Amino acid sequence: MNRTWNQYVVKQENKTLVLSTIINETPISRAHVAQITGLNKGTVSSLVSELIDEELVEESGPGESSGGRRPVMLLFNGKAGYSVAVDLGVDYLLGVITDLTGQIVYEEKLQLPDPNFEVVFPLLTKLIQQLIDRAPKSRYGVIGIGVGVPAVVSHDGEILLAPNLNWKKIQLKQQLEQVFDLPVYIENEANAGAYGEMRYGFDSMTKHMVYVSISIGIGVGMILDGKLYTGLSGFAGEVGHMTIVKNGRPCRCGNLGCWERYASEQALIDEAVTRQILNQQQPDPFKHLIELAAKGNQEAITLFEEIGTYIGIGLTNCINIFNPEQVIIGNQFIDAKQWIYPAIKAYVDHHTIGFHQLDLKIDFARLGVYSTASGMAAFTVENFLLSQKT
Ligand SMILES: [Zn+2]
């Protein structure tokens, strides 16, 4: 590494450090930035001037001071650019535009008529184009596209397997980059949901979190030591396919007795049909079951409670493995909270190894149905900010 390059790298690192400090502590004075980063005041001042020129940071009126001249405060300018993020579900597309602070400024949702890739891809590109067209005018415009998918996704954005969509080996990142001249990020939807909840969901960031996304299937995203854990090749978290019943119900992954065959929306609907609570042709069956339970239908309530117990069984395994501080249940099942939560809590309380429970919180996603889209926005924004060059 030559000297010039070395100085350039150090400068970039310092600038990223200054910017991330302003983002995390906004509003903040220059002196306080210097104090937190350990950089000298002159360095901070010159880097802040660059960030102001780049419109990523702005100055506001004087902040509080304990005497003397009151300092000008620095604010992160979240309106300098916008991200487009999509939560691609088994039967829906939820697209959002967010600013650089993750604030959703516009959203659009549509139902997918068919999970076939040939059907979904044109609808996806159309939705993304609509969102790009809708993004407010700004210095950097749309800074990237993120898509969360219920799939095993490699580190380079290839969908290796999406059992519930019946997709295999699809170069989604590459295909989208050919259509849009923007950086594209693809991630497993549960990983994105976990990241979204960590970044934007709760007031204090959890460093050890297991996020369980329950819809047609089950996906799990893990935050370990403050970082998203994706494993060697990006495939960690396929916990929906852990075996909970020996020789149990067959699963689309090819195994028997997988957790998602007992604790997912699909499992709930299948069982409701078997028990004749629903007939097979019922449109929007999940919503219908919620309505039945809300009206006091005992069979529907019992079914939700049983599914809650199965959710508890899988969660207990996760808790015993990871000793998380927080477990978050996200996606569609949030709507069934009042019937499934007591069963989940009862199972976890009776079956996890005792000392794990001391500080354990079981919550439902704070961002509601937006966890995955928000997580994809966070990935996109962070990659944009890290790639800022002078
Ligand atoms: Zn399976």
mmCIF file of C-alpha atoms and ligand atoms in Angstrom:
data_model
loop_
_atom_site.group_PDB
_atom_site.id
_atom_site.type_symbol
_atom_site.label_atom_id
_atom_site.label_comp_id
_atom_site.label_asym_id
_atom_site.label_seq_id
_atom_site.Cartn_x
_atom_site.Cartn_y
_atom_site.Cartn_z
ATOM 1 C CA MET A 1 0.000 0.000 0.000
ATOM 2 C CA ASN A 2 1.536 3.327 -0.953
ATOM 3 C CA ARG A 3 1.471 6.310 1.318
ATOM 4 C CA THR A 4 -1.124 8.320 -0.594
ATOM 5 C CA TRP A 5 -3.521 5.385 -0.657
ATOM 6 C CA ASN A 6 -2.930 4.805 3.033
ATOM 7 C CA GLN A 7 -3.769 8.436 3.865
ATOM 8 C CA TYR A 8 -6.846 8.224 1.676
ATOM 9 C CA VAL A 9 -8.094 5.115 3.517
ATOM 10 C CA VAL A 10 -7.508 6.698 6.917
ATOM 11 C CA LYS A 11 -9.343 9.815 5.821
ATOM 12 C CA GLN A 12 -12.280 7.758 4.552
ATOM 13 C CA GLU A 13 -12.417 5.830 7.811
ATOM 14 C CA ASN A 14 -12.382 9.036 9.826
ATOM 15 C CA LYS A 15 -15.068 10.558 7.676
ATOM 16 C CA THR A 16 -17.277 7.484 8.058
ATOM 17 C CA LEU A 17 -16.670 7.633 11.805
ATOM 18 C CA VAL A 18 -17.657 11.318 11.953
ATOM 19 C CA LEU A 19 -20.739 10.717 9.827
ATOM 20 C CA SER A 20 -21.894 7.690 11.825
ATOM 21 C CA THR A 21 -21.404 9.660 15.066
ATOM 22 C CA ILE A 22 -23.567 12.492 13.706
ATOM 23 C CA ILE A 23 -26.201 9.978 12.556
ATOM 24 C CA ASN A 24 -26.310 8.221 15.928
ATOM 25 C CA GLU A 25 -26.137 11.333 18.117
ATOM 26 C CA THR A 26 -27.942 13.919 15.965
ATOM 27 C CA PRO A 27 -28.124 16.814 16.890
ATOM 28 C CA ILE A 28 -24.540 17.130 18.091
ATOM 29 C CA SER A 29 -21.885 19.854 18.229
ATOM 30 C CA ARG A 30 -18.496 19.633 16.490
ATOM 31 C CA ALA A 31 -16.759 19.602 19.869
ATOM 32 C CA HIS A 32 -18.855 16.671 21.030
ATOM 33 C CA VAL A 33 -18.083 14.769 17.780
ATOM 34 C CA ALA A 34 -14.370 15.303 18.497
ATOM 35 C CA GLN A 35 -14.854 14.080 22.055
ATOM 36 C CA ILE A 36 -16.700 10.886 21.009
ATOM 37 C CA THR A 37 -14.445 9.989 18.063
ATOM 38 C CA GLY A 38 -11.147 10.963 19.665
ATOM 39 C CA LEU A 39 -10.219 12.938 16.525
ATOM 40 C CA ASN A 40 -8.803 16.435 16.901
ATOM 41 C CA LYS A 41 -11.090 19.425 16.407
ATOM 42 C CA GLY A 42 -9.400 20.576 13.190
ATOM 43 C CA THR A 43 -9.855 17.168 11.553
ATOM 44 C CA VAL A 44 -13.489 17.029 12.654
ATOM 45 C CA SER A 45 -14.127 20.553 11.327
ATOM 46 C CA SER A 46 -12.685 19.839 7.902
ATOM 47 C CA LEU A 47 -14.526 16.505 7.563
ATOM 48 C CA VAL A 48 -17.770 18.126 8.706
ATOM 49 C CA SER A 49 -17.310 20.877 6.069
ATOM 50 C CA GLU A 50 -17.018 18.180 3.395
ATOM 51 C CA LEU A 51 -20.133 16.429 4.710
ATOM 52 C CA ILE A 52 -22.026 19.745 4.658
ATOM 53 C CA ASP A 53 -20.909 20.343 1.047
ATOM 54 C CA GLU A 54 -22.159 16.854 0.232
ATOM 55 C CA GLU A 55 -25.497 17.742 1.896
ATOM 56 C CA LEU A 56 -25.319 14.723 4.200
ATOM 57 C CA VAL A 57 -25.002 16.992 7.236
ATOM 58 C CA GLU A 58 -26.655 20.325 7.970
ATOM 59 C CA GLU A 59 -26.235 22.933 10.661
ATOM 60 C CA SER A 60 -29.011 24.066 12.938
ATOM 61 C CA GLY A 61 -29.366 26.869 15.445
ATOM 62 C CA PRO A 62 -27.343 26.880 18.654
ATOM 63 C CA GLY A 63 -27.782 23.939 21.004
ATOM 64 C CA GLU A 64 -27.565 23.910 24.777
ATOM 65 C CA SER A 65 -24.351 25.001 26.356
ATOM 66 C CA SER A 66 -23.152 25.212 29.908
ATOM 67 C CA GLY A 67 -21.941 28.763 29.366
ATOM 68 C CA GLY A 68 -19.925 30.744 26.871
ATOM 69 C CA ARG A 69 -20.697 30.823 23.202
ATOM 70 C CA ARG A 70 -23.406 28.338 22.306
ATOM 71 C CA PRO A 71 -22.307 25.808 19.658
ATOM 72 C CA VAL A 72 -23.961 25.295 16.310
ATOM 73 C CA MET A 73 -25.505 21.838 16.168
ATOM 74 C CA LEU A 74 -24.971 19.310 13.374
ATOM 75 C CA LEU A 75 -27.838 17.243 12.039
ATOM 76 C CA PHE A 76 -27.865 14.257 9.728
ATOM 77 C CA ASN A 77 -29.750 15.201 6.574
ATOM 78 C CA GLY A 78 -32.016 12.196 6.062
ATOM 79 C CA LYS A 79 -33.596 13.860 3.024
ATOM 80 C CA ALA A 80 -30.396 13.826 0.946
ATOM 81 C CA GLY A 81 -31.483 10.584 -0.736
ATOM 82 C CA TYR A 82 -34.082 7.838 -0.737
ATOM 83 C CA SER A 83 -34.065 4.070 -0.835
ATOM 84 C CA VAL A 84 -36.536 1.745 -2.524
ATOM 85 C CA ALA A 85 -37.192 -1.420 -0.525
ATOM 86 C CA VAL A 86 -39.456 -4.370 -1.273
ATOM 87 C CA ASP A 87 -40.713 -7.168 0.938
ATOM 88 C CA LEU A 88 -41.377 -9.978 -1.532
ATOM 89 C CA GLY A 89 -43.780 -12.400 0.159
ATOM 90 C CA VAL A 90 -45.148 -15.697 -1.073
ATOM 91 C CA ASP A 91 -48.376 -14.011 -2.201
ATOM 92 C CA TYR A 92 -47.705 -10.253 -2.005
ATOM 93 C CA LEU A 93 -45.260 -7.447 -2.790
ATOM 94 C CA LEU A 94 -44.897 -4.608 -0.283
ATOM 95 C CA GLY A 95 -42.784 -1.756 -1.621
ATOM 96 C CA VAL A 96 -41.704 1.353 0.279
ATOM 97 C CA ILE A 97 -39.671 4.492 -0.255
ATOM 98 C CA THR A 98 -37.663 5.507 2.793
ATOM 99 C CA ASP A 99 -35.425 8.470 3.511
ATOM 100 C CA LEU A 100 -31.888 7.936 4.793
ATOM 101 C CA THR A 101 -33.135 7.635 8.396
ATOM 102 C CA GLY A 102 -35.418 4.717 7.491
ATOM 103 C CA GLN A 103 -38.581 6.809 7.657
ATOM 104 C CA ILE A 104 -41.174 5.428 5.229
ATOM 105 C CA VAL A 105 -42.479 8.238 3.016
ATOM 106 C CA TYR A 106 -44.553 6.185 0.586
ATOM 107 C CA GLU A 107 -45.749 2.593 0.251
ATOM 108 C CA GLU A 108 -47.536 0.373 -2.206
ATOM 109 C CA LYS A 109 -48.809 -3.190 -1.775
ATOM 110 C CA LEU A 110 -50.137 -5.702 -4.265
ATOM 111 C CA GLN A 111 -51.236 -9.324 -4.155
ATOM 112 C CA LEU A 112 -49.375 -11.813 -6.326
ATOM 113 C CA PRO A 113 -51.676 -13.899 -8.500
ATOM 114 C CA ASP A 114 -49.102 -16.673 -8.851
ATOM 115 C CA PRO A 115 -45.682 -17.309 -7.242
ATOM 116 C CA ASN A 116 -44.149 -18.316 -10.596
ATOM 117 C CA PHE A 117 -40.981 -16.245 -11.216
ATOM 118 C CA GLU A 118 -42.070 -15.417 -14.774
ATOM 119 C CA VAL A 119 -45.195 -13.804 -13.282
ATOM 120 C CA VAL A 120 -43.520 -12.156 -10.274
ATOM 121 C CA PHE A 121 -40.475 -10.575 -11.978
ATOM 122 C CA PRO A 122 -42.397 -8.190 -14.301
ATOM 123 C CA LEU A 123 -44.670 -7.161 -11.393
ATOM 124 C CA LEU A 124 -41.610 -6.575 -9.206
ATOM 125 C CA THR A 125 -39.822 -4.413 -11.774
ATOM 126 C CA LYS A 126 -43.013 -2.456 -12.436
ATOM 127 C CA LEU A 127 -43.473 -1.796 -8.713
ATOM 128 C CA ILE A 128 -39.825 -0.735 -8.306
ATOM 129 C CA GLN A 129 -40.111 1.642 -11.272
ATOM 130 C CA GLN A 130 -43.269 3.179 -9.790
ATOM 131 C CA LEU A 131 -41.493 3.714 -6.474
ATOM 132 C CA ILE A 132 -38.443 5.260 -8.186
ATOM 133 C CA ASP A 133 -40.753 7.639 -10.069
ATOM 134 C CA ARG A 134 -42.486 8.593 -6.812
ATOM 135 C CA ALA A 135 -39.316 9.294 -4.803
ATOM 136 C CA PRO A 136 -39.011 12.943 -3.739
ATOM 137 C CA LYS A 137 -36.358 15.033 -5.502
ATOM 138 C CA SER A 138 -33.085 15.099 -3.590
ATOM 139 C CA ARG A 139 -29.323 15.521 -3.980
ATOM 140 C CA TYR A 140 -28.619 11.806 -4.433
ATOM 141 C CA GLY A 141 -32.024 10.643 -5.695
ATOM 142 C CA VAL A 142 -32.735 6.931 -5.264
ATOM 143 C CA ILE A 143 -29.551 5.470 -3.797
ATOM 144 C CA GLY A 144 -30.349 1.785 -4.183
ATOM 145 C CA ILE A 145 -32.884 -1.021 -4.237
ATOM 146 C CA GLY A 146 -33.301 -3.691 -1.571
ATOM 147 C CA VAL A 147 -35.464 -6.797 -1.879
ATOM 148 C CA GLY A 148 -36.187 -9.197 0.991
ATOM 149 C CA VAL A 149 -37.148 -12.694 -0.159
ATOM 150 C CA PRO A 150 -38.325 -15.828 1.706
ATOM 151 C CA ALA A 151 -35.388 -17.777 0.354
ATOM 152 C CA VAL A 152 -31.916 -19.111 0.924
ATOM 153 C CA VAL A 153 -29.848 -16.258 -0.516
ATOM 154 C CA SER A 154 -26.119 -16.425 -1.197
ATOM 155 C CA HIS A 155 -23.823 -13.546 -0.181
ATOM 156 C CA ASP A 156 -23.775 -12.383 -3.807
ATOM 157 C CA GLY A 157 -27.556 -12.059 -4.085
ATOM 158 C CA GLU A 158 -28.395 -15.303 -5.828
ATOM 159 C CA ILE A 159 -31.576 -17.043 -4.731
ATOM 160 C CA LEU A 160 -30.519 -20.635 -4.271
ATOM 161 C CA LEU A 161 -33.796 -22.025 -3.043
ATOM 162 C CA ALA A 162 -37.190 -20.582 -2.121
ATOM 163 C CA PRO A 163 -39.292 -23.649 -1.273
ATOM 164 C CA ASN A 164 -42.569 -21.749 -0.745
ATOM 165 C CA LEU A 165 -42.194 -19.830 -4.023
ATOM 166 C CA ASN A 166 -40.843 -22.882 -5.813
ATOM 167 C CA TRP A 167 -37.825 -20.890 -7.069
ATOM 168 C CA LYS A 168 -34.390 -22.343 -7.538
ATOM 169 C CA LYS A 169 -31.086 -20.775 -8.630
ATOM 170 C CA ILE A 170 -32.298 -17.347 -9.681
ATOM 171 C CA GLN A 171 -29.832 -14.484 -10.176
ATOM 172 C CA LEU A 172 -32.236 -11.876 -8.835
ATOM 173 C CA LYS A 173 -29.615 -9.215 -8.053
ATOM 174 C CA GLN A 174 -28.067 -9.510 -11.494
ATOM 175 C CA GLN A 175 -31.428 -9.446 -13.260
ATOM 176 C CA LEU A 176 -32.579 -6.339 -11.379
ATOM 177 C CA GLU A 177 -29.246 -4.580 -11.982
ATOM 178 C CA GLN A 178 -29.751 -5.138 -15.692
ATOM 179 C CA VAL A 179 -33.092 -3.319 -15.523
ATOM 180 C CA PHE A 180 -32.165 -0.540 -13.080
ATOM 181 C CA ASP A 181 -28.872 1.300 -13.067
ATOM 182 C CA LEU A 182 -28.684 1.247 -9.257
ATOM 183 C CA PRO A 183 -27.035 -0.867 -6.568
ATOM 184 C CA VAL A 184 -29.284 -3.827 -5.689
ATOM 185 C CA TYR A 185 -29.276 -5.751 -2.422
ATOM 186 C CA ILE A 186 -31.045 -9.093 -1.931
ATOM 187 C CA GLU A 187 -31.412 -10.681 1.479
ATOM 188 C CA ASN A 188 -33.456 -13.354 3.200
ATOM 189 C CA GLU A 189 -36.646 -11.727 4.507
ATOM 190 C CA ALA A 190 -36.168 -12.885 8.102
ATOM 191 C CA ASN A 191 -32.583 -11.575 8.158
ATOM 192 C CA ALA A 192 -33.884 -8.271 6.828
ATOM 193 C CA GLY A 193 -36.705 -8.280 9.398
ATOM 194 C CA ALA A 194 -34.257 -8.882 12.240
ATOM 195 C CA TYR A 195 -32.031 -6.055 11.002
ATOM 196 C CA GLY A 196 -34.987 -3.685 10.544
ATOM 197 C CA GLU A 197 -36.204 -4.349 14.085
ATOM 198 C CA MET A 198 -32.697 -3.854 15.473
ATOM 199 C CA ARG A 199 -32.066 -0.596 13.596
ATOM 200 C CA TYR A 200 -35.456 1.072 13.739
ATOM 201 C CA GLY A 201 -37.826 -1.001 15.872
ATOM 202 C CA PHE A 202 -37.000 -0.478 19.516
ATOM 203 C CA ASP A 203 -35.674 2.477 21.484
ATOM 204 C CA SER A 204 -32.622 0.611 22.680
ATOM 205 C CA MET A 205 -30.778 -1.681 20.300
ATOM 206 C CA THR A 206 -30.770 -5.333 21.303
ATOM 207 C CA LYS A 207 -27.422 -7.035 20.853
ATOM 208 C CA HIS A 208 -28.706 -10.604 21.057
ATOM 209 C CA MET A 209 -31.942 -11.139 19.199
ATOM 210 C CA VAL A 210 -33.814 -13.956 17.512
ATOM 211 C CA TYR A 211 -36.422 -12.683 15.047
ATOM 212 C CA VAL A 212 -38.986 -15.231 13.891
ATOM 213 C CA SER A 213 -40.941 -14.370 10.776
ATOM 214 C CA ILE A 214 -44.117 -16.426 10.634
ATOM 215 C CA SER A 215 -46.217 -16.372 7.496
ATOM 216 C CA ILE A 216 -46.756 -19.152 4.925
ATOM 217 C CA GLY A 217 -43.404 -20.550 6.111
ATOM 218 C CA ILE A 218 -41.096 -19.703 9.026
ATOM 219 C CA GLY A 219 -37.822 -17.824 8.709
ATOM 220 C CA VAL A 220 -35.440 -16.837 11.482
ATOM 221 C CA GLY A 221 -33.007 -13.939 11.538
ATOM 222 C CA MET A 222 -30.357 -13.739 14.243
ATOM 223 C CA ILE A 223 -28.610 -10.718 15.660
ATOM 224 C CA LEU A 224 -25.609 -12.024 17.576
ATOM 225 C CA ASP A 225 -23.436 -9.560 19.452
ATOM 226 C CA GLY A 226 -25.034 -6.619 17.635
ATOM 227 C CA LYS A 227 -24.474 -8.046 14.156
ATOM 228 C CA LEU A 228 -26.652 -9.938 11.729
ATOM 229 C CA TYR A 229 -25.420 -13.525 11.646
ATOM 230 C CA THR A 230 -25.687 -15.080 8.182
ATOM 231 C CA GLY A 231 -23.239 -17.977 8.464
ATOM 232 C CA LEU A 232 -20.417 -19.013 6.136
ATOM 233 C CA SER A 233 -22.305 -18.584 2.865
ATOM 234 C CA GLY A 234 -25.376 -16.641 3.938
ATOM 235 C CA PHE A 235 -27.651 -19.588 4.700
ATOM 236 C CA ALA A 236 -27.915 -19.435 8.499
ATOM 237 C CA GLY A 237 -31.386 -19.237 10.000
ATOM 238 C CA GLU A 238 -33.197 -21.980 8.095
ATOM 239 C CA VAL A 239 -34.713 -22.857 11.426
ATOM 240 C CA GLY A 240 -38.201 -23.330 9.938
ATOM 241 C CA HIS A 241 -36.817 -26.612 8.653
ATOM 242 C CA MET A 242 -35.546 -27.981 11.938
ATOM 243 C CA THR A 243 -37.201 -31.275 12.763
ATOM 244 C CA ILE A 244 -39.582 -31.099 15.682
ATOM 245 C CA VAL A 245 -41.541 -34.324 15.000
ATOM 246 C CA LYS A 246 -39.800 -37.558 13.984
ATOM 247 C CA ASN A 247 -41.387 -38.937 10.770
ATOM 248 C CA GLY A 248 -43.843 -36.036 10.901
ATOM 249 C CA ARG A 249 -45.659 -34.114 8.190
ATOM 250 C CA PRO A 250 -43.872 -33.913 4.830
ATOM 251 C CA CYS A 251 -42.318 -30.541 3.976
ATOM 252 C CA ARG A 252 -41.550 -28.894 0.633
ATOM 253 C CA CYS A 253 -37.860 -28.960 1.550
ATOM 254 C CA GLY A 254 -37.944 -32.768 1.268
ATOM 255 C CA ASN A 255 -37.736 -33.556 4.989
ATOM 256 C CA LEU A 256 -40.376 -34.750 7.425
ATOM 257 C CA GLY A 257 -41.605 -33.046 10.583
ATOM 258 C CA CYS A 258 -40.177 -29.533 9.966
ATOM 259 C CA TRP A 259 -41.153 -26.769 12.421
ATOM 260 C CA GLU A 260 -42.933 -24.749 9.738
ATOM 261 C CA ARG A 261 -45.274 -27.664 9.003
ATOM 262 C CA TYR A 262 -46.671 -27.234 12.543
ATOM 263 C CA ALA A 263 -46.332 -23.563 13.428
ATOM 264 C CA SER A 264 -46.862 -21.499 10.261
ATOM 265 C CA GLU A 265 -49.819 -19.861 8.559
ATOM 266 C CA GLN A 266 -49.934 -22.766 6.103
ATOM 267 C CA ALA A 267 -50.014 -25.261 8.983
ATOM 268 C CA LEU A 268 -52.827 -23.284 10.601
ATOM 269 C CA ILE A 269 -54.882 -23.205 7.406
ATOM 270 C CA ASP A 270 -54.291 -26.890 6.583
ATOM 271 C CA GLU A 271 -55.378 -27.898 10.072
ATOM 272 C CA ALA A 272 -58.429 -25.623 9.947
ATOM 273 C CA VAL A 273 -59.524 -27.324 6.714
ATOM 274 C CA THR A 274 -58.935 -30.808 8.184
ATOM 275 C CA ARG A 275 -61.059 -29.883 11.205
ATOM 276 C CA GLN A 276 -63.701 -28.338 8.944
ATOM 277 C CA ILE A 277 -63.396 -24.932 10.576
ATOM 278 C CA LEU A 278 -62.764 -23.646 7.044
ATOM 279 C CA ASN A 279 -63.588 -25.043 3.668
ATOM 280 C CA GLN A 280 -60.843 -25.346 1.092
ATOM 281 C CA GLN A 281 -62.248 -22.588 -1.140
ATOM 282 C CA GLN A 282 -62.357 -19.937 1.593
ATOM 283 C CA PRO A 283 -60.796 -16.740 0.195
ATOM 284 C CA ASP A 284 -58.213 -15.073 2.467
ATOM 285 C CA PRO A 285 -58.339 -18.004 4.948
ATOM 286 C CA PHE A 286 -55.927 -16.527 7.514
ATOM 287 C CA LYS A 287 -57.963 -13.338 7.852
ATOM 288 C CA HIS A 288 -61.139 -15.406 8.086
ATOM 289 C CA LEU A 289 -59.713 -17.461 10.974
ATOM 290 C CA ILE A 290 -58.732 -14.261 12.784
ATOM 291 C CA GLU A 291 -62.307 -13.015 12.374
ATOM 292 C CA LEU A 292 -63.736 -16.298 13.671
ATOM 293 C CA ALA A 293 -61.501 -16.213 16.742
ATOM 294 C CA ALA A 294 -62.369 -12.550 17.342
ATOM 295 C CA LYS A 295 -66.055 -13.515 17.349
ATOM 296 C CA GLY A 296 -65.336 -16.126 20.029
ATOM 297 C CA ASN A 297 -65.375 -19.261 17.844
ATOM 298 C CA GLN A 298 -63.890 -21.803 20.270
ATOM 299 C CA GLU A 299 -62.556 -24.185 17.600
ATOM 300 C CA ALA A 300 -60.636 -21.362 15.928
ATOM 301 C CA ILE A 301 -59.294 -20.138 19.279
ATOM 302 C CA THR A 302 -58.180 -23.658 20.255
ATOM 303 C CA LEU A 303 -56.418 -24.033 16.917
ATOM 304 C CA PHE A 304 -54.523 -20.753 17.399
ATOM 305 C CA GLU A 305 -53.523 -21.888 20.903
ATOM 306 C CA GLU A 306 -52.230 -25.204 19.553
ATOM 307 C CA ILE A 307 -50.219 -23.409 16.873
ATOM 308 C CA GLY A 308 -48.930 -21.117 19.641
ATOM 309 C CA THR A 309 -47.637 -24.170 21.519
ATOM 310 C CA TYR A 310 -45.811 -25.382 18.399
ATOM 311 C CA ILE A 311 -44.312 -21.905 17.958
ATOM 312 C CA GLY A 312 -43.205 -22.186 21.599
ATOM 313 C CA ILE A 313 -41.503 -25.551 20.914
ATOM 314 C CA GLY A 314 -39.350 -24.116 18.124
ATOM 315 C CA LEU A 315 -38.641 -20.932 20.075
ATOM 316 C CA THR A 316 -37.505 -22.962 23.068
ATOM 317 C CA ASN A 317 -34.915 -24.657 20.846
ATOM 318 C CA CYS A 318 -33.743 -21.263 19.540
ATOM 319 C CA ILE A 319 -33.575 -19.824 23.063
ATOM 320 C CA ASN A 320 -31.605 -22.798 24.369
ATOM 321 C CA ILE A 321 -29.106 -22.465 21.504
ATOM 322 C CA PHE A 322 -28.632 -18.676 21.421
ATOM 323 C CA ASN A 323 -29.531 -17.346 24.872
ATOM 324 C CA PRO A 324 -31.023 -14.192 23.332
ATOM 325 C CA GLU A 325 -32.034 -11.078 25.218
ATOM 326 C CA GLN A 326 -35.081 -10.655 23.011
ATOM 327 C CA VAL A 327 -37.231 -12.880 20.809
ATOM 328 C CA ILE A 328 -39.364 -11.042 18.265
ATOM 329 C CA ILE A 329 -42.277 -12.585 16.404
ATOM 330 C CA GLY A 330 -42.947 -10.829 13.136
ATOM 331 C CA ASN A 331 -44.872 -10.965 9.874
ATOM 332 C CA GLN A 332 -48.524 -12.058 9.507
ATOM 333 C CA PHE A 333 -48.883 -13.794 12.869
ATOM 334 C CA ILE A 334 -48.772 -10.458 14.667
ATOM 335 C CA ASP A 335 -52.542 -10.330 14.046
ATOM 336 C CA ALA A 336 -53.032 -13.532 16.055
ATOM 337 C CA LYS A 337 -51.125 -12.221 19.073
ATOM 338 C CA GLN A 338 -53.941 -12.344 21.618
ATOM 339 C CA TRP A 339 -54.540 -16.092 21.124
ATOM 340 C CA ILE A 340 -51.035 -17.386 20.448
ATOM 341 C CA TYR A 341 -49.005 -15.320 22.933
ATOM 342 C CA PRO A 342 -50.241 -17.010 26.155
ATOM 343 C CA ALA A 343 -49.554 -20.468 24.669
ATOM 344 C CA ILE A 344 -46.074 -19.431 23.456
ATOM 345 C CA LYS A 345 -45.178 -17.881 26.803
ATOM 346 C CA ALA A 346 -46.470 -20.882 28.769
ATOM 347 C CA TYR A 347 -44.434 -23.342 26.689
ATOM 348 C CA VAL A 348 -41.250 -21.266 26.761
ATOM 349 C CA ASP A 349 -41.548 -20.648 30.528
ATOM 350 C CA HIS A 350 -41.917 -24.350 31.273
ATOM 351 C CA HIS A 351 -39.350 -25.720 28.863
ATOM 352 C CA THR A 352 -36.379 -23.406 28.406
ATOM 353 C CA ILE A 353 -33.426 -23.983 30.642
ATOM 354 C CA GLY A 354 -34.229 -21.736 33.601
ATOM 355 C CA PHE A 355 -31.338 -19.301 33.701
ATOM 356 C CA HIS A 356 -31.959 -18.187 30.116
ATOM 357 C CA GLN A 357 -35.291 -16.724 31.100
ATOM 358 C CA LEU A 358 -33.988 -14.144 33.542
ATOM 359 C CA ASP A 359 -33.656 -11.315 31.028
ATOM 360 C CA LEU A 360 -35.597 -12.759 28.126
ATOM 361 C CA LYS A 361 -38.275 -10.653 26.462
ATOM 362 C CA ILE A 362 -40.739 -12.097 23.950
ATOM 363 C CA ASP A 363 -42.139 -9.287 21.816
ATOM 364 C CA PHE A 364 -44.071 -8.882 18.610
ATOM 365 C CA ALA A 365 -42.449 -6.865 15.813
ATOM 366 C CA ARG A 366 -42.548 -3.156 16.619
ATOM 367 C CA LEU A 367 -42.460 -2.243 12.942
ATOM 368 C CA GLY A 368 -45.439 -4.511 12.258
ATOM 369 C CA VAL A 369 -45.536 -5.667 8.659
ATOM 370 C CA TYR A 370 -42.707 -3.273 7.740
ATOM 371 C CA SER A 371 -39.816 -5.105 9.472
ATOM 372 C CA THR A 372 -38.462 -6.689 6.290
ATOM 373 C CA ALA A 373 -38.877 -3.618 4.072
ATOM 374 C CA SER A 374 -37.264 -1.440 6.776
ATOM 375 C CA GLY A 375 -34.348 -3.848 7.103
ATOM 376 C CA MET A 376 -33.763 -3.789 3.341
ATOM 377 C CA ALA A 377 -33.854 0.023 3.477
ATOM 378 C CA ALA A 378 -31.264 -0.037 6.284
ATOM 379 C CA PHE A 379 -28.914 -2.272 4.246
ATOM 380 C CA THR A 380 -29.293 -0.035 1.199
ATOM 381 C CA VAL A 381 -28.744 3.218 3.113
ATOM 382 C CA GLU A 382 -25.752 1.899 5.049
ATOM 383 C CA ASN A 383 -24.053 0.662 1.899
ATOM 384 C CA PHE A 384 -24.649 4.042 0.262
ATOM 385 C CA LEU A 385 -23.218 5.978 3.217
ATOM 386 C CA LEU A 386 -20.190 3.700 3.450
ATOM 387 C CA SER A 387 -19.473 4.098 -0.242
ATOM 388 C CA GLN A 388 -19.410 7.919 -0.136
ATOM 389 C CA LYS A 389 -16.118 9.106 -1.593
ATOM 390 C CA THR A 390 -14.661 12.547 -1.791
HETATM 391 ZN ZN ZN B 1 -38.764 -28.348 5.690
#
